[in-house]
Each structure stands twice: as structure tokens, then as C-alpha cells.
Amino acid sequence: MITTISQLTSLLIISHLTYYFLITSEKE
């Protein structure tokens, strides 16, 4: 259970970072 939560959290963080990175790139 804990492992699954950790994986989900990591996925969410990576997804948000990737999304933010894409938005920043488009602005430039």
C-alpha cells in the first residue's frame, strides 16, 4: 500500500513538473 502511494505521488509530481515545463517553454 505504501509503495503504491509513493508511486502515485511520484507520478503526480513528475506530471506537474512536466506540465509546468511545457507551459514555460511555450511562453518563450
GROMACS .gro file of C-alpha atoms in nm:
model
   28
    1MET     CA    1   0.000   0.000   0.000
    2ILE     CA    2   0.270   0.246   0.100
    3THR     CA    3   0.465   0.163  -0.215
    4THR     CA    4   0.162   0.234  -0.432
    5ILE     CA    5   0.105   0.570  -0.264
    6SER     CA    6   0.470   0.661  -0.316
    7GLN     CA    7   0.449   0.570  -0.684
    8LEU     CA    8   0.131   0.772  -0.728
    9THR     CA    9   0.284   1.072  -0.554
   10SER     CA   10   0.595   1.048  -0.772
   11LEU     CA   11   0.380   1.026  -1.084
   12LEU     CA   12   0.181   1.332  -0.981
   13ILE     CA   13   0.495   1.533  -0.910
   14ILE     CA   14   0.654   1.432  -1.242
   15SER     CA   15   0.333   1.512  -1.428
   16HIS     CA   16   0.307   1.857  -1.271
   17LEU     CA   17   0.674   1.931  -1.337
   18THR     CA   18   0.641   1.820  -1.699
   19TYR     CA   19   0.324   2.026  -1.745
   20TYR     CA   20   0.485   2.333  -1.591
   21PHE     CA   21   0.795   2.284  -1.805
   22LEU     CA   22   0.585   2.263  -2.123
   23ILE     CA   23   0.393   2.579  -2.033
   24THR     CA   24   0.716   2.767  -1.961
   25SER     CA   25   0.868   2.651  -2.289
   26GLU     CA   26   0.566   2.765  -2.489
   27LYS     CA   27   0.576   3.112  -2.333
   28GLU     CA   28   0.935   3.156  -2.452
   0.00000   0.00000   0.00000
